[in-house]
Amino acid sequence: MIDPLLLNLEQHDVLTDEERDILRRIVVREKRFSAGEDLVVEGSRPGQSSLLVEGFAARYKLTAEGMRQITALHVAGDFVDLHAFLLKTMDHGVVALSPCRVGLSDHADLKIVTERYPHLTRMLWLDTLIHGSIHRAWIVAMGRRSKASHLAHILCELYVRLGVVRRTDSWSFHLPLSQSEMADVLGLSLVHMNRVIQTLRRESLISWNNQTITILDWERLKEVAEFDPTYLSLSAEPR
Amino acid sequence: MIDPLLLNLEQHDVLTDEERDILRRIVVREKRFSAGEDLVVEGSRPGQSSLLVEGFAARYKLTAEGMRQITALHVAGDFVDLHAFLLKTMDHGVVALSPCRVGLSDHADLKIVTERYPHLTRMLWLDTLIHGSIHRAWIVAMGRRSKASHLAHILCELYVRLGVVRRTDSWSFHLPLSQSEMADVLGLSLVHMNRVIQTLRRESLISWNNQTITILDWERLKEVAEFDPTYLSLSAEPR
DNA sequence: CGCGCAATTGAGTCGACTCAACGTTGGTGG
DNA sequence: CCACCAACGTTGAGTCGACTCAATTGCGCG
């Protein structure tokens, strides 16, 4: 169950056999969700954290007028609410964007990890820090890039993150988001989202059919996105 | 030197005398910066992390066309680049927005903390998680709120965060940002930033003179901002 | 076949941008 | 002491991006 998590963490530093073993023991109780279901409800105080084993999920907040903003996208190998271990109260919801398989980890066990396994603790901390980096990259894209560039950036990021957990197929990957859901990622209206997608298609940068993204020109897409993967901390080094 | 850090951390959980002592011992080497200087340079690999003791600082990224987006604002008591301890390479710069006093903490010492003081480690981890929460709140404000609401949200947040470290004076606080710097926070042009500020003034929600913000109507400002401080995790509880 | 959902297109409006100019203030040097 | 400059703030005018409302198309499934 923790295979994608290992692919994820070992991208940043080596893990010992013991550490892999501990992860295997603390991630238990598989749960399944169907698309649209909430993995975690805003305002709740979960006693465990959810490791996404398969599928796509999103963190989101709703505004008073009922608009939704997605603040993060999660793929296999992501600990979607590890931060709840210390934040305690969820300030946002987490929704399944596709059928999802999830492994649960009790906060009590995570606490034991922090008391006995400092390096593993740092690796989990790192995981939350990388999601913080991703937030910052999104803020820059939202504030200072064109919408086409913002979309390109998100697709570059997803391509790289999915590659780490072996969910890409040469230049394409499965992306089970509707245009309306993607609009909630970029903070756009559905109509305008559609038009932005079409500009990337018209430029032959991507194709997007049947929930499949194909990157037609990686170099130009990266250029449009100003994508620099440094923020994903993909190098393995002592942490 | 660590007083504002203690005010900050003790907002979230109690610290033991020993923990306070350790913080005092690992935060050393005071440094001063003048407004406009970089505390940390993008792309660098700092060997220590900076605790902001006094002043205002901002994390930022530059786009290819030279535009700047500020991704976080920091006040006294914030560990502005604690994440560099594990991320290693800075994916963004940190600039002083006013004269700043900073305390430095070696990463080697932080590593020792993670090996010997699990609760203190969790508190530092929590600090980075809260900054992640703030990032998410900003993403929502950027994506789904009007610019006036976004500005109101940032002012509410600053008022609360500055209150925690005792940097407010009844309903006002010192904010040494120019409108142009604030434009880099919201992702706006300078001209439009000015107009947005004027709408909040016209509504008698705030005044902003001589680098001083005064909140004239907290209830309505909160309402315009849809400000809910949950994301700042201000309750003290075992972590 | 026809319903329902997702994607697409058109038209009109409003928000945010740029370019440009002017006002205000504080600091500097002749 | 005053003239000047630089930085910040403010205002006006015209353009373009993103929105809403509305209608249409495409597709999968009962």
Coordinates of C-alpha atoms (C1' of nucleotides) in Angstrom, one line a residue:
Chain A
M1 CA 0.0 0.0 0.0
I2 CA 2.8 2.4 0.7
D3 CA 4.7 1.8 -2.6
P4 CA 3.9 5.2 -4.1
L5 CA 4.8 6.9 -0.8
L6 CA 8.2 5.2 -0.9
L7 CA 8.7 6.4 -4.5
N8 CA 7.8 9.8 -3.4
L9 CA 10.0 10.0 -0.3
E10 CA 13.0 8.2 -1.8
Q11 CA 13.1 10.9 -4.4
H12 CA 14.4 13.2 -1.7
D13 CA 16.6 11.0 0.4
V14 CA 17.4 7.4 1.0
L15 CA 15.3 5.5 3.5
T16 CA 16.6 2.6 5.6
D17 CA 14.9 -0.8 5.6
E18 CA 13.7 -0.1 9.2
E19 CA 12.1 3.2 8.1
R20 CA 10.3 1.5 5.2
D21 CA 9.1 -1.0 7.7
I22 CA 7.8 1.5 10.1
L23 CA 5.9 3.3 7.3
R24 CA 4.3 -0.1 6.4
R25 CA 3.3 -0.6 10.0
I26 CA 1.7 2.8 10.6
V27 CA -0.2 3.1 7.3
V28 CA -3.1 0.7 7.8
R29 CA -6.9 0.4 7.3
E30 CA -7.4 0.8 3.5
K31 CA -10.5 2.9 2.6
R32 CA -12.1 3.6 -0.7
F33 CA -13.9 6.7 -1.9
S34 CA -15.8 7.4 -5.1
A35 CA -15.4 10.5 -7.2
G36 CA -17.0 13.5 -5.5
E37 CA -16.9 12.1 -2.0
D38 CA -15.1 14.0 0.7
L39 CA -12.0 12.2 2.2
V40 CA -11.8 14.8 4.9
V41 CA -14.4 17.4 5.9
E42 CA -13.7 21.0 6.6
G43 CA -13.8 21.8 10.3
S44 CA -13.3 18.2 11.4
R45 CA -10.6 17.1 13.8
P46 CA -9.4 13.8 12.3
G47 CA -7.5 11.4 14.5
Q48 CA -5.6 9.9 11.5
S49 CA -4.0 11.1 8.3
S50 CA -4.8 9.8 4.8
L51 CA -2.2 8.6 2.4
L52 CA -3.5 8.6 -1.1
V53 CA -2.6 5.2 -2.7
E54 CA -4.4 5.5 -5.9
G55 CA -6.5 8.3 -7.6
F56 CA -6.7 12.0 -7.6
A57 CA -7.9 14.3 -4.7
A58 CA -8.0 18.0 -4.1
R59 CA -8.0 20.3 -1.1
Y60 CA -10.5 23.0 -1.4
K61 CA -12.3 25.9 0.4
L62 CA -15.7 27.3 -0.3
T63 CA -16.5 31.0 -0.2
A64 CA -19.6 32.5 1.3
E65 CA -21.2 32.7 -2.1
G66 CA -20.6 29.1 -2.7
M67 CA -17.6 29.4 -5.1
R68 CA -14.9 26.8 -4.7
Q69 CA -11.2 27.3 -4.8
I70 CA -9.0 24.2 -5.1
T71 CA -5.7 24.9 -3.2
A72 CA -3.9 21.7 -3.9
L73 CA -4.0 18.7 -6.2
H74 CA -3.0 15.3 -4.8
V75 CA -1.8 12.2 -6.6
A76 CA -0.8 8.7 -5.5
G77 CA 1.9 8.8 -2.9
D78 CA 0.7 12.1 -1.3
F79 CA -0.2 12.3 2.4
V80 CA -3.2 14.5 1.8
D81 CA -3.8 15.7 5.3
L82 CA -0.6 15.0 7.1
H83 CA -0.7 18.5 8.3
A84 CA -3.8 17.7 10.4
F85 CA -1.5 15.7 12.7
L86 CA -0.3 19.1 14.1
L87 CA -2.9 21.6 13.0
K88 CA -5.6 19.5 14.6
T89 CA -8.6 21.3 13.0
M90 CA -9.0 21.0 9.2
D91 CA -9.3 24.5 7.7
H92 CA -10.3 23.0 4.4
G93 CA -12.0 20.0 2.9
V94 CA -10.4 17.2 0.8
V95 CA -12.4 15.7 -2.0
A96 CA -11.8 12.7 -4.3
L97 CA -11.7 13.8 -7.9
S98 CA -11.7 10.2 -9.1
P99 CA -12.2 6.9 -7.3
C100 CA -9.5 6.8 -4.6
R101 CA -7.8 4.2 -2.5
V102 CA -6.5 5.6 0.8
G103 CA -4.4 4.3 3.7
L104 CA -4.9 5.7 7.1
S105 CA -2.3 6.4 9.7
D106 CA -3.2 7.2 13.3
H107 CA -1.9 10.4 14.7
A108 CA -0.8 8.5 17.8
D109 CA 1.5 6.4 15.6
L110 CA 2.8 9.5 13.9
K111 CA 3.6 11.0 17.3
I112 CA 5.6 7.9 18.2
V113 CA 7.5 8.3 14.9
T114 CA 8.5 11.9 16.0
E115 CA 9.7 10.5 19.3
R116 CA 11.8 7.6 18.0
Y117 CA 12.7 8.2 14.4
P118 CA 14.1 11.6 13.8
H119 CA 15.2 11.1 10.2
L120 CA 11.8 9.7 9.2
T121 CA 10.2 12.6 11.0
R122 CA 12.3 15.0 9.0
M123 CA 11.2 13.2 5.8
L124 CA 7.5 13.6 6.7
W125 CA 8.1 17.2 7.6
L126 CA 9.9 17.6 4.3
D127 CA 6.8 16.2 2.5
T128 CA 4.7 19.0 4.1
L129 CA 7.3 21.6 3.2
I130 CA 7.3 20.5 -0.4
H131 CA 3.5 21.0 -0.5
G132 CA 4.2 24.5 0.9
S133 CA 6.6 25.1 -2.0
I134 CA 3.9 24.0 -4.4
H135 CA 1.5 26.5 -2.8
R136 CA 4.0 29.3 -3.4
A137 CA 4.5 28.3 -7.0
W138 CA 0.7 28.4 -7.4
I139 CA 0.6 31.9 -5.8
V140 CA 3.1 33.2 -8.3
A141 CA 1.2 31.6 -11.2
M142 CA -2.1 33.1 -10.0
G143 CA -0.7 36.5 -9.3
R144 CA 1.8 37.2 -12.1
R145 CA 1.3 34.9 -15.0
S146 CA -1.3 34.8 -17.8
K147 CA -4.0 32.2 -17.4
A148 CA -2.5 30.1 -20.2
S149 CA 0.9 30.2 -18.5
H150 CA -0.7 29.2 -15.2
L151 CA -2.5 26.2 -16.8
A152 CA 0.8 25.2 -18.5
H153 CA 2.6 25.4 -15.1
I154 CA 0.1 23.1 -13.5
L155 CA 0.3 20.6 -16.3
C156 CA 4.1 20.6 -16.1
E157 CA 4.0 20.1 -12.4
L158 CA 1.5 17.3 -12.6
Y159 CA 3.6 15.6 -15.3
V160 CA 6.7 15.7 -13.1
R161 CA 4.9 14.7 -9.9
L162 CA 3.1 11.8 -11.6
G163 CA 6.4 10.7 -13.2
V164 CA 8.0 10.3 -9.8
V165 CA 5.3 7.8 -8.8
R166 CA 5.3 6.1 -12.2
R167 CA 1.9 7.4 -13.3
T168 CA 3.0 8.8 -16.7
D169 CA 3.1 7.0 -20.0
S170 CA 5.9 8.6 -22.1
W171 CA 4.4 12.1 -22.8
S172 CA 0.9 11.5 -21.5
F173 CA -0.9 11.0 -18.2
H174 CA -4.4 10.4 -16.9
L175 CA -6.1 13.5 -15.5
P176 CA -9.6 12.9 -14.3
L177 CA -10.6 16.5 -13.9
S178 CA -13.5 18.2 -15.7
Q179 CA -12.8 21.6 -17.1
S180 CA -15.1 23.0 -14.4
E181 CA -12.9 21.4 -11.7
M182 CA -9.8 22.8 -13.4
A183 CA -11.5 26.2 -13.3
D184 CA -11.7 25.8 -9.6
V185 CA -7.9 25.2 -9.6
L186 CA -7.1 28.3 -11.6
G187 CA -9.8 30.5 -10.0
L188 CA -11.6 31.0 -13.4
S189 CA -15.1 30.7 -14.7
L190 CA -15.9 27.5 -16.6
V191 CA -16.3 29.4 -19.9
H192 CA -13.0 31.1 -19.7
M193 CA -11.2 27.9 -18.6
N194 CA -12.4 26.3 -21.8
R195 CA -11.0 29.2 -23.8
V196 CA -7.7 29.0 -22.0
I197 CA -7.4 25.3 -22.7
Q198 CA -8.1 26.0 -26.3
T199 CA -5.2 28.4 -26.6
L200 CA -2.8 25.7 -25.4
R201 CA -4.3 23.3 -27.9
R202 CA -4.2 25.8 -30.7
E203 CA -0.5 26.3 -30.0
S204 CA 0.0 22.5 -30.2
L205 CA 1.4 22.4 -26.7
I206 CA -0.9 19.8 -25.3
S207 CA -3.9 17.6 -26.2
W208 CA -6.5 16.8 -23.7
N209 CA -9.1 14.1 -24.5
N210 CA -10.8 11.4 -22.6
Q211 CA -9.2 12.5 -19.3
T212 CA -5.8 12.1 -20.9
I213 CA -3.3 14.9 -21.2
T214 CA -0.6 14.5 -23.8
I215 CA 2.3 16.9 -23.8
L216 CA 3.1 17.6 -27.5
D217 CA 6.0 20.0 -27.0
W218 CA 7.6 19.8 -23.5
E219 CA 10.2 22.5 -24.2
R220 CA 7.8 25.1 -25.3
L221 CA 5.3 24.2 -22.6
K222 CA 7.9 24.6 -20.0
E223 CA 8.8 27.9 -21.6
V224 CA 5.3 29.2 -21.6
A225 CA 4.9 28.1 -18.0
E226 CA 8.3 29.4 -16.9
F227 CA 8.5 26.0 -15.2
D228 CA 11.5 25.4 -13.0
P229 CA 11.2 22.2 -11.0
T230 CA 13.6 23.3 -8.2
Y231 CA 10.6 23.9 -5.9
L232 CA 9.8 20.2 -6.0
S233 CA 13.1 19.3 -4.3
L234 CA 13.6 16.3 -6.5
S235 CA 17.3 15.6 -5.7
A236 CA 18.2 12.9 -3.2
E237 CA 20.4 14.3 -0.5
P238 CA 20.8 13.9 3.3
R239 CA 17.9 15.6 5.0
Chain B
M1 CA 16.1 37.8 21.1
I2 CA 13.6 34.9 21.0
D3 CA 10.8 36.7 22.8
P4 CA 8.5 37.2 19.8
L5 CA 9.2 33.6 18.8
L6 CA 8.0 32.4 22.2
L7 CA 4.9 34.6 21.9
N8 CA 4.3 33.0 18.6
L9 CA 4.9 29.3 19.6
E10 CA 3.1 29.6 22.9
Q11 CA 0.0 30.6 21.2
H12 CA -0.3 27.0 19.9
D13 CA 0.9 24.9 22.9
V14 CA 2.8 25.3 26.2
L15 CA 6.6 25.1 26.1
T16 CA 8.6 23.8 29.0
D17 CA 11.4 25.9 30.5
E18 CA 13.9 23.5 29.0
E19 CA 12.4 24.0 25.5
R20 CA 12.6 27.8 25.9
D21 CA 16.2 27.4 27.0
I22 CA 17.1 25.3 23.9
L23 CA 15.5 27.9 21.6
R24 CA 17.6 30.6 23.4
R25 CA 20.7 28.6 22.8
I26 CA 20.2 27.7 19.2
V27 CA 19.1 31.2 18.0
V28 CA 22.3 33.2 18.0
R29 CA 24.3 35.7 15.9
E30 CA 22.1 38.7 15.6
K31 CA 22.2 40.3 12.1
R32 CA 20.6 43.6 10.9
F33 CA 19.3 44.4 7.4
S34 CA 18.1 47.6 6.0
A35 CA 14.9 47.9 3.9
G36 CA 15.3 46.5 0.5
E37 CA 18.2 44.1 1.4
D38 CA 17.8 40.4 0.8
L39 CA 17.9 38.3 3.9
V40 CA 18.1 35.2 1.8
V41 CA 18.9 34.9 -1.9
E42 CA 16.9 32.7 -4.3
G43 CA 18.9 29.7 -5.3
S44 CA 21.2 29.8 -2.3
R45 CA 21.7 26.9 0.1
P46 CA 21.8 28.5 3.5
G47 CA 23.4 26.6 6.4
Q48 CA 21.2 28.5 9.0
S49 CA 17.7 29.7 9.3
S50 CA 16.6 33.2 10.1
L51 CA 14.3 34.2 12.9
L52 CA 12.8 37.6 12.3
V53 CA 13.1 39.5 15.6
E54 CA 12.0 42.9 14.5
G55 CA 10.7 44.4 11.3
F56 CA 8.8 43.2 8.2
A57 CA 10.1 40.8 5.5
A58 CA 8.6 39.1 2.5
R59 CA 9.3 36.0 0.5
Y60 CA 9.1 36.6 -3.2
K61 CA 9.7 35.2 -6.7
L62 CA 10.5 37.0 -9.9
T63 CA 9.1 36.1 -13.3
A64 CA 11.0 36.1 -16.5
E65 CA 9.7 39.5 -17.4
G66 CA 10.9 40.9 -14.1
M67 CA 7.5 41.1 -12.3
R68 CA 7.6 40.2 -8.6
Q69 CA 5.1 38.2 -6.7
I70 CA 5.3 38.2 -2.9
T71 CA 4.2 34.8 -1.6
A72 CA 4.4 35.5 2.1
L73 CA 4.7 38.4 4.6
H74 CA 6.7 37.9 7.8
V75 CA 6.5 39.7 11.1
A76 CA 8.5 39.6 14.3
G77 CA 8.6 36.0 15.7
D78 CA 8.5 34.3 12.3
F79 CA 11.1 31.9 11.3
V80 CA 11.3 33.2 7.7
D81 CA 13.3 30.4 6.1
L82 CA 12.9 27.5 8.6
H83 CA 11.9 25.4 5.6
A84 CA 15.4 25.7 4.1
F85 CA 16.5 23.4 6.9
L86 CA 15.0 20.5 4.9
L87 CA 14.4 21.9 1.5
K88 CA 18.1 22.8 1.3
T89 CA 17.8 25.0 -1.8
M90 CA 15.9 28.3 -1.6
D91 CA 13.3 28.4 -4.4
H92 CA 12.6 32.0 -3.6
G93 CA 14.2 35.1 -2.1
V94 CA 13.4 36.8 1.2
V95 CA 13.6 40.6 1.3
A96 CA 13.5 43.1 4.2
L97 CA 10.5 45.4 3.8
S98 CA 11.8 47.6 6.7
P99 CA 14.9 47.6 8.8
C100 CA 15.1 44.1 10.2
R101 CA 16.8 42.4 13.2
V102 CA 17.3 38.7 12.6
G103 CA 18.6 35.9 14.7
L104 CA 20.3 32.9 13.0
S105 CA 20.0 29.3 13.9
D106 CA 22.4 26.7 12.5
H107 CA 20.8 23.8 10.6
A108 CA 23.2 21.5 12.5
D109 CA 21.6 22.7 15.8
L110 CA 18.1 22.3 14.3
K111 CA 19.0 18.7 13.4
I112 CA 20.0 18.1 17.0
V113 CA 16.6 19.4 18.1
T114 CA 14.9 16.9 15.9
E115 CA 17.0 14.1 17.4
R116 CA 16.5 15.0 21.1
Y117 CA 13.4 17.1 21.5
P118 CA 10.4 15.7 19.8
H119 CA 7.8 18.1 21.1
L120 CA 9.9 21.1 20.2
T121 CA 10.4 19.6 16.8
R122 CA 6.7 19.2 16.4
M123 CA 6.3 22.9 17.4
L124 CA 8.7 24.0 14.7
W125 CA 7.1 21.7 12.2
L126 CA 3.8 23.3 13.2
D127 CA 5.1 26.7 12.5
T128 CA 5.9 25.7 9.0
L129 CA 2.5 24.1 8.6
I130 CA 0.8 27.3 9.7
H131 CA 2.6 29.2 7.0
G132 CA 1.3 26.5 4.6
S133 CA -2.2 27.3 5.9
I134 CA -1.6 31.0 5.2
H135 CA -0.5 30.1 1.7
R136 CA -3.8 28.3 1.2
A137 CA -5.8 31.2 2.5
W138 CA -4.0 33.5 0.1
I139 CA -4.7 31.2 -2.8
V140 CA -8.4 31.3 -2.0
A141 CA -8.3 35.1 -1.8
M142 CA -6.4 35.4 -5.1
G143 CA -8.6 33.0 -6.9
R144 CA -12.1 33.6 -5.7
R145 CA -12.4 36.9 -4.0
S146 CA -12.7 40.5 -5.2
K147 CA -9.5 42.5 -4.9
A148 CA -11.0 44.6 -2.2
S149 CA -11.9 41.5 -0.3
H150 CA -8.4 40.1 -0.8
L151 CA -6.8 43.2 0.6
A152 CA -9.2 43.2 3.5
H153 CA -8.3 39.6 4.2
I154 CA -4.6 40.4 4.3
L155 CA -5.1 43.3 6.7
C156 CA -7.3 41.1 9.0
E157 CA -4.6 38.5 9.0
L158 CA -1.8 40.9 9.7
Y159 CA -3.8 42.5 12.5
V160 CA -4.3 39.1 14.2
R161 CA -0.7 37.9 13.6
L162 CA 0.8 41.2 14.9
G163 CA -1.5 41.1 17.9
V164 CA -0.1 37.7 18.9
V165 CA 3.4 39.2 19.1
R166 CA 2.1 42.4 20.7
R167 CA 2.8 44.7 17.7
T168 CA -0.7 46.2 17.6
D169 CA -1.9 49.4 19.3
S170 CA -5.7 49.0 19.9
W171 CA -7.0 49.1 16.3
S172 CA -3.9 50.1 14.5
F173 CA -0.6 48.7 13.5
H174 CA 2.6 49.8 11.7
L175 CA 2.8 48.5 8.1
P176 CA 5.9 49.7 6.3
L177 CA 4.8 48.6 2.8
S178 CA 4.4 50.9 -0.1
Q179 CA 1.4 50.5 -2.3
S180 CA 3.7 49.2 -4.9
E181 CA 4.9 46.4 -2.6
M182 CA 1.3 45.7 -1.6
A183 CA 0.5 45.4 -5.3
D184 CA 3.2 42.6 -5.5
V185 CA 1.3 40.8 -2.7
L186 CA -2.0 40.9 -4.4
G187 CA -0.6 40.4 -7.9
L188 CA -2.0 43.8 -9.1
S189 CA -0.7 46.8 -10.9
L190 CA 0.3 49.7 -8.8
V191 CA -2.4 51.9 -10.2
H192 CA -5.1 49.4 -9.6
M193 CA -3.8 48.7 -6.1
N194 CA -4.3 52.3 -5.3
R195 CA -7.9 52.2 -6.5
V196 CA -8.6 49.1 -4.4
I197 CA -7.2 50.7 -1.3
Q198 CA -9.4 53.7 -2.0
T199 CA -12.5 51.6 -2.0
L200 CA -11.7 50.3 1.5
R201 CA -11.1 53.8 2.6
R202 CA -14.3 55.1 1.0
E203 CA -16.3 52.4 2.8
S204 CA -14.6 53.7 6.1
L205 CA -13.3 50.2 6.8
I206 CA -9.7 51.3 7.3
S207 CA -7.4 54.3 7.2
W208 CA -3.8 54.0 5.9
N209 CA -1.5 56.9 6.5
N210 CA 2.2 57.2 7.4
Q211 CA 2.7 53.5 7.3
T212 CA 0.0 53.0 9.8
I213 CA -3.1 50.9 9.2
T214 CA -6.1 51.7 11.4
I215 CA -9.1 49.4 11.4
L216 CA -12.2 51.5 11.6
D217 CA -14.8 48.8 11.5
W218 CA -13.5 45.4 12.4
E219 CA -16.8 43.6 12.0
R220 CA -17.5 44.9 8.5
L221 CA -13.9 44.4 7.5
K222 CA -14.0 40.8 8.6
E223 CA -17.2 40.4 6.7
V224 CA -15.8 41.9 3.5
A225 CA -12.8 39.7 3.8
E226 CA -14.7 36.6 4.9
F227 CA -12.0 36.3 7.5
D228 CA -12.1 33.2 9.6
P229 CA -8.9 32.9 11.8
T230 CA -9.2 29.1 12.2
Y231 CA -6.4 28.7 9.6
L232 CA -3.9 30.4 12.0
S233 CA -4.4 27.7 14.6
L234 CA -4.4 30.1 17.5
S235 CA -5.7 27.7 20.2
A236 CA -3.2 26.3 22.7
E237 CA -3.6 22.5 22.8
P238 CA -1.2 19.5 23.0
R239 CA 0.6 19.1 19.7
Chain C
dC1 C1' -34.2 7.1 -28.2
dG2 C1' -33.5 10.6 -25.1
dC3 C1' -31.7 12.3 -20.8
dG4 C1' -27.9 14.4 -18.4
dC5 C1' -23.5 16.0 -18.1
dA6 C1' -19.4 18.0 -20.2
dA7 C1' -17.6 20.9 -23.7
dT8 C1' -18.0 24.7 -26.8
dT9 C1' -19.4 29.1 -28.9
dG10 C1' -21.4 34.0 -29.1
dA11 C1' -22.5 38.5 -27.3
dG12 C1' -22.4 42.1 -24.1
dT13 C1' -20.5 44.0 -19.6
dC14 C1' -17.2 45.1 -16.2
dG15 C1' -12.7 44.7 -14.0
dA16 C1' -7.9 45.2 -14.3
dC17 C1' -4.3 46.8 -17.3
dT18 C1' -1.2 50.3 -19.5
dC19 C1' 0.3 54.9 -20.6
dA20 C1' 0.5 59.3 -19.1
dA21 C1' 0.3 63.2 -16.2
dC22 C1' 0.1 65.6 -11.8
dG23 C1' 0.3 66.2 -6.6
dT24 C1' 2.8 65.6 -2.3
dT25 C1' 6.5 64.9 0.7
dG26 C1' 11.1 64.5 2.5
dG27 C1' 15.9 64.8 1.7
dT28 C1' 20.0 67.1 -0.5
dG29 C1' 23.1 70.4 -1.9
dG30 C1' 24.2 75.0 -3.7
Chain D
dC1 C1' 17.1 79.0 2.9
dC2 C1' 15.4 77.5 -1.1
dA3 C1' 15.6 74.9 -5.5
dC4 C1' 15.6 70.5 -7.0
dC5 C1' 15.1 65.7 -7.2
dA6 C1' 13.3 61.2 -6.2
dA7 C1' 9.9 58.3 -4.4
dC8 C1' 5.3 57.6 -3.5
dG9 C1' 0.5 58.4 -4.2
dT10 C1' -3.4 59.9 -7.1
dT11 C1' -6.2 60.6 -11.2
dG12 C1' -7.8 60.2 -16.2
dA13 C1' -8.4 57.8 -20.6
dG14 C1' -8.4 54.0 -23.6
dT15 C1' -7.7 48.8 -24.2
dC16 C1' -8.0 44.1 -23.4
dG17 C1' -8.9 40.1 -20.4
dA18 C1' -12.3 37.7 -17.8
dC19 C1' -17.0 37.6 -16.5
dT20 C1' -22.1 36.4 -17.1
dC21 C1' -26.0 34.9 -19.6
dA22 C1' -27.5 32.1 -23.1
dA23 C1' -27.6 28.7 -26.5
dT24 C1' -25.7 24.7 -28.9
dT25 C1' -23.0 20.5 -29.6
dG26 C1' -21.1 15.9 -28.4
dC27 C1' -21.2 11.9 -25.9
dG28 C1' -22.2 7.9 -22.7
dC29 C1' -25.6 5.3 -20.7
dG30 C1' -30.2 3.6 -19.2

